Amino acid sequence: MTIPHPAPETGPILGKLSMEALPLHEPILVATFIGVVLGGIAVLGLITKFRLWGYLWKDWFTTVDHKRIGIMYMILGLVMFLRGFADAIMMRLQQAMAFGGSEGYLTPHHYDQVFTAHGVIMIFFVAMPFITGLMNYVVPLQIGARDVSFPFLNNFSFWMTTAGAVLTMISLFVGEYAQTGWLAYPPLSGIAYSPNVGVDYYIWGLQIAGVGTTLSGINLIVTILKLRAPGMGLMKMPVFTWTSLCANILIVASFPILTATLVLLSLDRYVGTNFFTNDLGGSPMMYVNLIWIWGHPEVYILVLPLFGVFSEVTSTFSGKKLFGYTSMVYATICITILSYLVWLHHFFTMGSGASVNSFFGITTMVISIPTGAKLFNWLFTMYRGRIRFELPMMWTIAFMLTFVIGGMTGVLLAVPPADFVLHNSLFLIAHFHNVIIGGVLFGLFAAINYWWPKAFGYKLDVFWGKISFWCWVVGFWVAFTPLYILGLMGVTRRMRVFDDPSLQIWFVIAGIGALIVAAGIGAMLVQFAVSIWRRKELRDTTGGDPWDGRTLEWATSSPPPDYNFAFTPVIHDLDAWYDMKSRGHQRPTAGFRDIHMPSNTGTGMILSGFCLVMGFALVWHIWWLVALSFAATIVGAIYHTFNYKRDFDIPAATVTAVEDARTRQLAGA
């Protein structure tokens, strides 16, 4: 890594911040900044023109409704996804060009920031918001609850995650980002090797977002354990709810480890301690252990909820009860426990010795057993089922084919001698993307196509959905198969330029694959736009159950009313909604009462705004602003405790009007 200029000096007013922090010498960033400013002005102008500020503040920014918060999480994930994918395209273009003495178009300083930002954004600000949003929206509906246990905390969690994402995005235009890779290993992330503010942006962006993620995890655990409908025992919960429970237990168990690790790293950088240096008894390997004790459960935090999605989709579109429900639940619990016993396979090459490496190699292979059992359960569910090849089912089948190969390469990397050869190579990059794209992204696309009509009352356009599907599946294999080949040749990751001209063709093919994936992303955006435009033609005419669903969320209207259920449902069997339909269930049409609901509040957005300012001030060592924003956060939190107007009643007359409208809709259907 090269350091283009020394660390800036600290002033009393602006700290390290000065005009030199603006990357005016980087034409790519200047052009991006102009584009963002023009786009932002256009969006603000449209909101003002159509007088949407009051609506957005009242119904969205201050909402405590789990459904709206879930949708906002998904929008945040989509926006950050476009940024993270832009970084991926930049890397692919650079690597395809940088042969035969060509330096490409990215300087080493810029390229190192790009691959770091790509990893951080895709994991923390794309996958996590998407999955948290999905759990937020679906879980309360699946368990028959009116909302999550702590509605205000839900709002605060979302805005803290957003604040972390905003701070990370600010680094694009003010200062720079870390050049360390997405896990910021010392000594590279220490003050000696990274004296500028890039690592500080990394630390405080993740610390702020981590607060939101941890609080959201606590909220969803309590919701699942305490707010289930009468009769819904643990072994009658939908599989998606089970996988969400296990994922949130992992969040609560592992994210404090990340927080503590980043606290120690920030102490090394700000105070001069030596936790992660080779001096005075510190050890960089302690950081690697700590970060992966968080990092490996994080992989399962991402993929477990999508295993639940695949279970719901497979059962619904095969027209059958899920095969082996009990074994699926126990497999999920096994994965949750074992995910804490495999972290060291990420650094077999550190020299731990044969005994340690053998233990972690064996545990890594063992964890593939419950994962494989899930795959067989899905296949047996499909066996002799009346399979409907709707888009959610297509994404599920694509996942099965893609994820299995990713899992097989993972088992190969679990063998320490093989890992010694392949560690830090492009083979590892291909494996990781094979699992994350094949498992997480394909699962998210299945979930979006599956639950979109529940959220908005109309289906997504099938034509553009299939174009996106085929571009993604083909583009993925064209993009990452060359990386497997290059990795087996011994090409290491994070390289900016290459000497061997025979390698260029593989990078060019990978770049073509990335462009095909870009076409898939474009088709997905067109799918959303066309669906919104044609929403009257695509509307759900079934009264809330377009897929002939099996779980409780399909028992209510699409989109659901603010209160979800006029009467709390009573559960008698697994697949509660299918069971109700089989028994000839008749929904109540009279006797409605006032429904007690939580009130909206802007406190979550305001507090997270103070935290964003504090994070920015900490990055730039503006200590007076740190103190001021910290004090404002504490005062704001205390002031909120004196707000006693936290709930209200939806009048019975309003509930009756909403339910009567649904009665008429069902009669028409």
XYZ file of C-alpha atoms in Angstrom:
669
model
C 0.000 0.000 0.000
C 1.208 3.514 -0.748
C 0.505 6.549 1.392
C 0.188 9.542 -0.965
C 0.558 12.163 1.749
C 1.242 12.215 5.506
C -1.498 12.418 8.093
C -3.034 15.907 8.259
C -2.237 18.125 11.211
C -4.918 18.680 13.845
C -6.350 22.173 14.383
C -8.421 23.417 17.344
C -11.608 24.141 15.357
C -11.824 21.713 12.424
C -9.442 19.047 13.711
C -7.888 17.268 10.735
C -10.501 18.633 8.332
C -9.250 21.009 5.635
C -9.664 21.718 1.926
C -7.085 18.982 1.268
C -9.690 16.448 2.442
C -11.689 17.043 -0.739
C -10.435 14.631 -3.463
C -10.309 17.308 -6.175
C -7.330 15.522 -7.790
C -9.477 12.418 -8.494
C -11.565 13.061 -11.655
C -13.684 9.913 -11.069
C -14.720 11.133 -7.612
C -15.360 14.679 -8.828
C -17.637 13.368 -11.601
C -19.397 11.075 -9.113
C -19.875 13.961 -6.696
C -21.417 16.141 -9.417
C -23.745 13.281 -10.406
C -24.811 12.700 -6.789
C -25.428 16.413 -6.206
C -27.510 16.769 -9.374
C -29.455 13.605 -8.557
C -30.033 14.777 -4.987
C -31.259 18.176 -6.145
C -33.648 16.479 -8.593
C -35.063 14.192 -5.873
C -35.465 17.047 -3.378
C -37.076 19.173 -6.076
C -39.613 16.459 -6.926
C -40.452 15.883 -3.244
C -40.980 19.634 -2.824
C -42.972 19.980 -6.056
C -45.395 17.231 -5.097
C -45.511 18.417 -1.451
C -44.408 15.088 -0.048
C -42.345 16.322 2.908
C -45.228 16.177 5.370
C -46.318 12.761 4.134
C -42.778 11.337 4.321
C -42.191 12.720 7.819
C -45.553 11.681 9.209
C -45.980 8.258 7.579
C -42.418 7.052 6.989
C -39.539 8.822 8.755
C -41.270 8.813 12.146
C -43.172 5.532 11.769
C -42.960 2.729 14.301
C -44.973 0.334 12.096
C -42.793 -2.746 11.540
C -44.042 -3.038 7.950
C -42.972 0.449 6.899
C -39.666 0.124 8.753
C -39.062 -3.181 6.950
C -39.690 -1.505 3.584
C -37.314 1.372 4.472
C -34.594 -1.160 5.383
C -35.065 -2.776 1.957
C -34.830 0.616 0.192
C -31.608 1.396 2.104
C -30.196 -1.993 1.068
C -31.095 -1.371 -2.585
C -29.475 2.093 -2.672
C -26.275 0.793 -1.073
C -26.337 -2.231 -3.391
C -26.020 0.065 -6.398
C -23.007 1.761 -4.775
C -21.366 -1.546 -3.829
C -21.887 -2.997 -7.299
C -20.409 0.129 -8.890
C -17.233 -0.607 -6.887
C -17.265 -4.187 -8.217
C -17.501 -2.987 -11.828
C -14.594 -0.574 -11.212
C -12.422 -3.427 -9.893
C -13.264 -5.747 -12.783
C -12.494 -3.028 -15.354
C -9.187 -2.179 -13.664
C -8.063 -5.825 -13.557
C -9.060 -6.461 -17.174
C -7.001 -3.444 -18.331
C -3.869 -3.646 -16.177
C -1.640 -5.921 -18.300
C 1.414 -5.488 -20.504
C 2.806 -2.546 -18.587
C -0.557 -0.753 -18.373
C -1.338 0.706 -14.969
C -5.081 0.709 -15.659
C -7.137 3.708 -14.653
C -7.130 3.417 -10.828
C -4.169 4.463 -8.710
C -3.057 2.031 -5.984
C -4.394 4.425 -3.335
C -7.833 4.570 -4.983
C -8.026 0.865 -5.865
C -7.336 -0.190 -2.278
C -10.220 1.984 -1.074
C -12.530 0.536 -3.731
C -12.102 -3.114 -2.758
C -12.372 -2.267 0.947
C -15.546 -0.217 0.479
C -17.041 -2.931 -1.759
C -16.721 -5.611 0.931
C -17.881 -3.409 3.800
C -20.892 -2.003 1.944
C -22.073 -5.330 0.535
C -21.977 -7.114 3.899
C -22.927 -4.395 6.396
C -25.089 -2.056 4.351
C -26.639 -4.295 1.685
C -27.074 -7.830 3.012
C -27.779 -6.810 6.626
C -30.442 -4.134 5.853
C -32.110 -6.415 3.291
C -32.327 -9.288 5.773
C -33.297 -7.120 8.744
C -35.998 -5.486 6.624
C -37.309 -8.862 5.527
C -37.472 -10.157 9.108
C -39.060 -6.907 10.287
C -41.817 -7.101 7.720
C -42.656 -10.800 7.752
C -42.024 -12.158 11.255
C -44.771 -10.261 13.178
C -47.269 -11.204 10.461
C -46.199 -14.868 10.553
C -46.652 -15.150 14.317
C -49.965 -13.249 14.448
C -48.587 -10.160 16.241
C -49.667 -6.536 15.795
C -46.087 -5.197 15.847
C -42.668 -5.928 17.300
C -42.126 -5.861 21.069
C -40.369 -2.456 21.126
C -41.710 -0.301 18.264
C -39.679 2.843 19.091
C -36.497 0.783 19.359
C -37.262 -0.569 15.891
C -37.406 2.944 14.457
C -34.175 3.918 16.269
C -32.414 0.751 15.016
C -33.249 1.592 11.410
C -32.018 5.172 11.644
C -28.776 4.102 13.372
C -28.116 1.659 10.526
C -28.842 4.458 8.052
C -26.505 6.825 9.913
C -23.689 4.274 9.651
C -24.344 3.945 5.915
C -24.382 7.738 5.455
C -21.077 8.130 7.322
C -19.547 5.467 5.077
C -20.848 7.265 1.980
C -19.455 10.615 3.195
C -15.968 9.069 2.993
C -16.384 8.963 -0.789
C -16.273 12.755 -0.997
C -14.677 14.030 2.226
C -11.369 12.395 3.031
C -10.885 8.781 2.046
C -11.896 5.272 3.048
C -9.809 2.480 4.558
C -7.299 0.672 2.330
C -7.124 -2.434 4.474
C -9.637 -4.926 3.084
C -13.112 -5.282 4.564
C -11.905 -6.732 7.890
C -9.183 -4.102 8.535
C -6.436 -6.410 9.827
C -3.675 -4.839 11.926
C -0.954 -3.798 11.573
C -2.263 -2.346 8.283
C -5.183 -0.694 10.087
C -2.926 0.666 12.838
C -1.940 4.313 13.020
C 1.593 3.623 11.737
C 0.449 2.138 8.426
C -2.863 4.028 8.038
C -2.281 7.498 9.498
C -5.130 9.073 7.524
C -8.851 8.981 8.362
C -9.893 5.996 6.196
C -9.793 3.426 9.008
C -11.573 5.876 11.313
C -14.457 6.114 8.830
C -14.496 2.304 8.830
C -14.554 2.073 12.639
C -17.250 4.656 13.363
C -19.480 3.719 10.425
C -19.593 0.131 11.692
C -19.925 1.104 15.351
C -22.974 3.298 14.677
C -24.626 0.727 12.380
C -23.728 -2.053 14.837
C -25.819 -0.397 17.561
C -28.829 -0.525 15.246
C -28.213 -4.146 14.284
C -27.781 -5.313 17.890
C -30.912 -3.531 19.127
C -32.890 -4.911 16.189
C -31.698 -8.419 17.068
C -32.855 -8.050 20.682
C -36.195 -6.670 19.501
C -36.908 -9.548 17.115
C -35.881 -12.234 19.638
C -38.290 -10.840 22.235
C -41.008 -10.465 19.586
C -40.726 -14.112 18.513
C -40.544 -15.486 22.041
C -43.264 -13.330 23.632
C -45.780 -12.212 20.981
C -46.748 -15.442 19.211
C -50.465 -16.015 18.653
C -52.258 -18.352 21.088
C -51.585 -21.983 20.209
C -48.379 -21.287 18.255
C -45.807 -23.291 20.201
C -42.180 -23.217 19.152
C -42.642 -26.320 16.992
C -45.607 -24.731 15.208
C -43.679 -21.630 14.130
C -43.046 -21.198 10.391
C -39.507 -22.135 9.358
C -38.746 -18.536 8.329
C -39.575 -17.433 11.885
C -37.315 -20.174 13.268
C -34.386 -19.176 11.056
C -34.980 -15.510 11.953
C -34.891 -16.394 15.656
C -31.588 -18.243 15.280
C -30.068 -15.473 13.136
C -31.003 -12.839 15.725
C -29.585 -14.941 18.551
C -26.331 -14.971 16.569
C -26.562 -11.189 16.105
C -26.946 -10.586 19.852
C -24.146 -13.045 20.643
C -21.634 -11.880 18.016
C -22.061 -8.153 17.330
C -20.857 -7.113 20.811
C -17.619 -8.930 19.933
C -17.269 -6.752 16.821
C -18.015 -3.666 18.921
C -15.366 -4.568 21.506
C -12.797 -5.388 18.803
C -13.306 -2.034 17.084
C -13.112 -0.262 20.471
C -9.681 -1.838 21.050
C -8.568 -0.894 17.524
C -9.757 2.693 18.019
C -7.853 2.848 21.337
C -4.719 1.740 19.474
C -5.277 4.501 16.919
C -6.474 7.355 19.171
C -4.809 6.757 22.532
C -1.679 4.844 21.587
C -2.432 1.538 23.290
C -0.883 -1.648 21.903
C -3.602 -4.277 21.823
C -2.992 -5.231 18.189
C 0.644 -4.277 17.599
C 3.744 -6.422 18.014
C 4.986 -3.983 20.654
C 4.506 -4.095 24.429
C 2.749 -7.454 24.521
C 0.128 -6.807 21.822
C -0.706 -9.235 19.024
C -2.206 -8.644 15.564
C -3.374 -12.280 15.629
C -5.629 -11.489 18.594
C -7.510 -9.090 16.313
C -7.807 -11.763 13.617
C -9.255 -14.231 16.143
C -11.703 -11.685 17.539
C -12.872 -10.384 14.167
C -13.542 -13.907 12.878
C -15.293 -14.988 16.090
C -17.751 -12.322 14.971
C -17.198 -12.841 11.234
C -18.058 -16.485 10.812
C -21.378 -16.333 12.683
C -22.051 -13.244 10.521
C -22.024 -15.461 7.418
C -24.797 -17.557 8.972
C -26.639 -14.449 10.176
C -26.865 -13.590 6.482
C -27.822 -16.983 5.088
C -30.050 -18.541 7.788
C -33.090 -16.275 7.195
C -32.846 -17.056 3.473
C -32.892 -20.783 4.254
C -36.235 -19.977 5.855
C -37.332 -18.156 2.690
C -36.458 -21.181 0.550
C -38.452 -23.402 2.906
C -41.543 -21.185 2.630
C -41.228 -20.859 -1.155
C -40.589 -24.563 -1.774
C -43.554 -25.616 0.358
C -45.927 -23.042 -1.175
C -45.047 -23.641 -4.820
C -44.909 -27.435 -4.453
C -48.377 -27.420 -2.869
C -47.133 -29.601 -0.014
C -46.236 -29.414 3.646
C -42.489 -28.966 4.102
C -40.768 -32.352 4.264
C -39.066 -33.006 7.613
C -40.091 -29.838 9.478
C -38.623 -31.094 12.755
C -35.293 -32.046 11.187
C -35.220 -28.625 9.485
C -35.603 -26.878 12.847
C -32.911 -28.990 14.507
C -30.587 -28.491 11.535
C -31.031 -24.726 11.953
C -30.195 -24.963 15.667
C -27.131 -27.133 14.900
C -25.866 -24.601 12.373
C -26.391 -21.806 14.924
C -24.263 -23.592 17.528
C -21.600 -24.913 15.153
C -21.126 -21.502 13.522
C -19.239 -20.531 16.698
C -16.793 -23.440 16.369
C -15.333 -22.876 12.914
C -13.869 -19.350 12.894
C -10.216 -20.380 12.734
C -10.584 -21.974 9.282
C -10.284 -18.406 7.948
C -6.612 -18.342 8.886
C -5.224 -21.884 8.805
C -1.952 -20.382 7.546
C -1.220 -18.501 10.797
C 0.811 -21.443 12.137
C -1.494 -22.757 14.869
C -0.279 -26.314 14.498
C -1.748 -29.564 13.226
C -4.030 -30.216 16.221
C -5.786 -26.838 16.109
C -6.082 -26.889 12.325
C -7.473 -30.433 12.401
C -10.130 -29.506 14.956
C -11.363 -26.519 12.965
C -11.168 -28.428 9.682
C -13.368 -31.186 11.108
C -15.917 -28.742 12.604
C -16.122 -26.973 9.245
C -16.923 -30.244 7.502
C -19.444 -31.161 10.216
C -21.375 -27.895 9.747
C -21.959 -28.846 6.104
C -24.058 -31.845 7.258
C -27.107 -29.917 8.601
C -26.849 -27.594 5.599
C -26.936 -30.592 3.266
C -29.876 -32.031 5.210
C -31.834 -28.856 4.481
C -31.174 -29.235 0.766
C -32.528 -32.787 0.779
C -35.592 -31.606 2.708
C -36.328 -29.060 -0.029
C -35.817 -31.665 -2.745
C -38.129 -34.143 -0.999
C -40.710 -31.386 -0.581
C -40.599 -30.856 -4.345
C -40.777 -34.606 -5.044
C -44.235 -35.472 -6.398
C -45.414 -31.951 -5.708
C -47.356 -29.826 -8.163
C -44.508 -27.395 -8.739
C -45.415 -23.951 -10.065
C -42.408 -22.310 -11.676
C -43.166 -18.773 -10.542
C -40.238 -16.393 -10.046
C -39.697 -17.184 -6.325
C -39.436 -20.895 -7.190
C -37.056 -20.185 -10.071
C -34.736 -18.267 -7.736
C -34.921 -21.152 -5.248
C -33.860 -23.728 -7.846
C -31.039 -21.417 -9.020
C -29.922 -21.204 -5.385
C -29.860 -24.994 -5.033
C -27.589 -25.416 -8.053
C -25.320 -22.471 -7.224
C -25.052 -22.881 -3.470
C -24.147 -26.570 -3.642
C -21.046 -25.787 -5.699
C -20.164 -22.958 -3.318
C -20.541 -25.348 -0.400
C -18.354 -27.974 -2.067
C -15.552 -25.455 -2.630
C -15.970 -24.445 1.018
C -15.422 -28.024 2.163
C -12.321 -28.111 -0.053
C -11.009 -24.979 1.683
C -11.739 -26.647 5.052
C -8.888 -29.086 4.363
C -5.820 -27.316 5.838
C -3.277 -28.548 3.236
C -5.553 -27.380 0.394
C -6.142 -24.099 2.194
C -2.396 -23.526 2.450
C -2.300 -23.495 -1.368
C -5.565 -21.629 -2.018
C -5.601 -19.193 0.914
C -5.664 -15.532 -0.162
C -6.123 -16.532 -3.796
C -8.934 -15.648 -6.191
C -10.321 -19.164 -5.554
C -11.326 -17.912 -2.096
C -13.025 -14.850 -3.624
C -14.975 -17.071 -6.039
C -16.047 -19.385 -3.195
C -17.216 -16.530 -0.975
C -19.243 -14.902 -3.745
C -20.576 -18.319 -4.747
C -22.078 -18.698 -1.283
C -23.149 -15.100 -0.664
C -24.634 -14.427 -4.113
C -26.029 -17.945 -4.568
C -27.395 -18.112 -1.019
C -28.086 -14.590 0.179
C -28.816 -12.530 -2.943
C -30.747 -15.244 -4.786
C -32.715 -15.807 -1.571
C -33.455 -12.098 -1.264
C -34.689 -11.967 -4.862
C -36.934 -14.972 -4.169
C -38.261 -13.245 -1.042
C -38.879 -9.922 -2.811
C -40.851 -11.609 -5.600
C -42.720 -13.764 -3.046
C -43.746 -11.101 -0.508
C -44.015 -8.044 -2.781
C -47.774 -8.605 -3.381
C -48.281 -8.886 0.378
C -46.497 -5.565 0.955
C -48.002 -3.570 -1.913
C -51.104 -5.408 -3.105
C -49.870 -6.286 -6.610
C -47.414 -8.767 -8.097
C -44.112 -7.974 -9.761
C -43.916 -8.055 -13.546
C -42.942 -11.589 -14.653
C -41.335 -10.710 -18.020
C -38.709 -8.340 -16.622
C -38.298 -10.605 -13.598
C -37.292 -13.496 -15.851
C -34.858 -11.305 -17.806
C -33.253 -10.294 -14.499
C -33.183 -13.935 -13.370
C -31.395 -15.264 -16.453
C -28.929 -12.360 -16.573
C -28.042 -12.964 -12.926
C -27.633 -16.737 -13.225
C -25.622 -16.647 -16.457
C -23.673 -13.541 -15.440
C -22.735 -15.028 -12.083
C -21.096 -18.102 -13.611
C -19.370 -16.122 -16.351
C -18.035 -13.698 -13.727
C -16.785 -16.154 -11.106
C -15.775 -19.359 -12.899
C -12.636 -17.574 -14.235
C -11.745 -16.620 -10.666
C -11.815 -20.281 -9.606
C -9.450 -21.054 -12.479
C -7.146 -18.113 -11.692
C -7.129 -19.094 -8.022
C -6.024 -22.631 -8.887
C -3.248 -21.016 -10.953
C -2.108 -19.225 -7.790
C -3.248 -15.672 -8.588
C -3.700 -13.764 -5.332
C -6.585 -11.439 -4.575
C -6.502 -7.644 -4.204
C -3.950 -7.279 -7.017
C -4.225 -4.142 -9.134
C -1.800 -4.929 -11.993
C -0.456 -8.193 -13.470
C 2.694 -9.189 -15.315
C 1.612 -12.443 -16.984
C -0.321 -11.557 -20.205
C -1.810 -15.087 -20.413
C -4.027 -14.259 -17.437
C -5.758 -11.317 -19.102
C -8.345 -13.353 -21.005
C -9.728 -14.737 -17.731
C -10.138 -11.250 -16.262
C -11.810 -10.070 -19.459
C -14.302 -12.968 -19.258
C -14.944 -12.139 -15.586
C -15.552 -8.521 -16.596
C -18.066 -9.619 -19.239
C -19.850 -11.653 -16.554
C -20.013 -8.573 -14.322
C -21.607 -6.624 -17.194
C -24.222 -9.385 -17.663
C -24.975 -9.148 -13.931
C -25.276 -5.367 -14.355
C -27.894 -6.029 -17.036
C -29.705 -8.243 -14.504
C -29.677 -5.423 -11.937
C -30.962 -3.014 -14.578
C -33.757 -5.450 -15.507
C -34.683 -5.745 -11.821
C -35.003 -1.954 -11.519
C -37.097 -1.915 -14.712
C -39.208 -4.717 -13.207
C -39.944 -2.554 -10.162
C -40.747 0.492 -12.294
C -42.970 -1.417 -14.749
C -44.775 -3.145 -11.876
C -45.520 0.170 -10.174
C -46.712 1.603 -13.508
C -48.935 -1.440 -14.217
C -50.024 -1.984 -10.612
C -53.734 -1.913 -11.498
C -53.287 -4.768 -13.987
C -51.032 -6.724 -11.609
C -53.091 -6.156 -8.448
C -53.882 -9.065 -6.153
C -57.501 -10.052 -6.816
C -57.544 -12.883 -4.266
C -57.989 -10.687 -1.195
C -54.463 -11.164 0.155
C -53.460 -14.714 -0.821
C -52.135 -14.636 -4.414
C -49.873 -17.705 -4.078
C -52.318 -19.927 -2.122
C -49.982 -19.492 0.850
C -49.662 -21.670 3.921
C -48.507 -19.314 6.695
C -50.316 -16.649 8.672
C -49.181 -13.536 6.801
C -51.439 -14.570 3.895
C -54.497 -14.555 6.168
C -54.719 -10.770 6.158
C -55.249 -8.252 3.359
C -52.565 -7.035 0.949
C -51.171 -4.654 2.038
C -52.063 -5.439 5.647
C -53.842 -2.791 7.767
C -51.840 -0.883 10.387
C -52.992 -3.310 13.083
C -52.261 -6.483 11.004
C -55.100 -8.566 12.500
C -58.463 -7.278 13.740
C -58.600 -10.290 16.076
C -55.535 -12.233 17.179
C -55.706 -15.593 15.355
C -55.725 -18.863 17.286
C -53.345 -21.534 15.975
C -54.098 -25.264 15.899
C -51.469 -26.692 13.543
C -48.285 -26.020 11.592
C -48.981 -24.074 8.368
C -51.652 -22.148 10.244
C -53.308 -20.446 7.266
C -53.452 -23.660 5.208
C -54.985 -25.390 8.229
C -57.603 -22.627 8.578
C -58.513 -22.864 4.889
C -58.775 -26.668 5.131
C -61.177 -26.378 8.070
C -63.395 -23.853 6.249
C -62.345 -20.949 8.485
C -64.650 -17.909 8.347
C -63.109 -14.573 9.273
C -65.037 -12.460 11.793
C -67.132 -9.698 10.228
C -68.530 -8.052 13.359
C -67.757 -7.343 17.008
C -64.654 -5.239 16.385
C -63.160 -3.241 19.241
C -60.733 -0.346 19.634
C -57.156 -1.464 18.913
C -54.305 -0.103 21.035
C -51.275 0.895 18.900
C -47.921 2.708 19.413
C -47.585 6.317 18.247
C -45.081 7.599 15.698
C -42.052 9.528 16.934
C -39.201 11.477 15.356
C -36.829 10.817 18.265
C -35.118 7.850 16.583
C -34.185 9.906 13.527
C -33.027 12.866 15.635
C -30.857 10.747 17.978
C -29.238 8.910 15.071
C -28.570 12.304 13.437
C -26.656 13.351 16.568
C -24.729 10.045 16.434
C -23.883 10.665 12.762
C -22.464 14.103 13.622
C -20.527 12.579 16.526
C -19.110 9.855 14.252
C -18.000 12.442 11.676
C -16.412 14.542 14.420
C -14.572 11.500 15.814
C -13.219 10.682 12.358
C -11.782 14.185 11.963
C -10.777 14.754 15.622
C -13.140 17.722 16.037
C -13.313 17.253 19.789
C -15.645 20.143 20.676
C -18.203 18.770 18.189
C -17.767 15.261 19.632
C -18.585 16.597 23.107
C -21.502 18.710 21.847
C -23.126 15.918 19.795
C -22.598 13.366 22.595
C -24.274 15.711 25.068
C -27.122 16.307 22.585
C -27.594 12.532 22.220
C -27.811 12.042 25.999
C -30.152 15.011 26.475
C -32.335 13.853 23.564
C -32.583 10.340 25.004
C -33.489 11.678 28.466
C -36.037 14.102 26.974
C -37.671 11.189 25.147
C -38.283 9.434 28.472
C -40.653 12.290 29.399
C -42.771 11.699 26.294
C -45.884 10.003 27.657
C -47.901 10.205 24.422
C -46.555 6.931 23.112
C -49.746 5.163 22.096
C -53.248 5.696 20.800
C -56.395 3.719 19.994
C -57.660 2.953 16.515
C -61.445 3.405 16.964
C -63.667 0.384 16.470
C -65.539 2.305 13.744
C -62.308 2.640 11.735
C -61.490 -1.047 12.189
C -65.032 -1.960 11.104
C -64.755 0.194 7.967
C -61.421 -1.399 7.000
C -62.674 -4.931 7.620
C -65.952 -4.282 5.755
C -63.955 -3.108 2.741
C -61.994 -6.365 2.863
C -65.218 -8.357 3.121
C -66.417 -6.721 -0.095
C -63.046 -7.397 -1.733
C -63.187 -11.081 -0.786
C -66.759 -11.329 -2.056
C -65.619 -9.897 -5.398
C -62.671 -12.311 -5.528
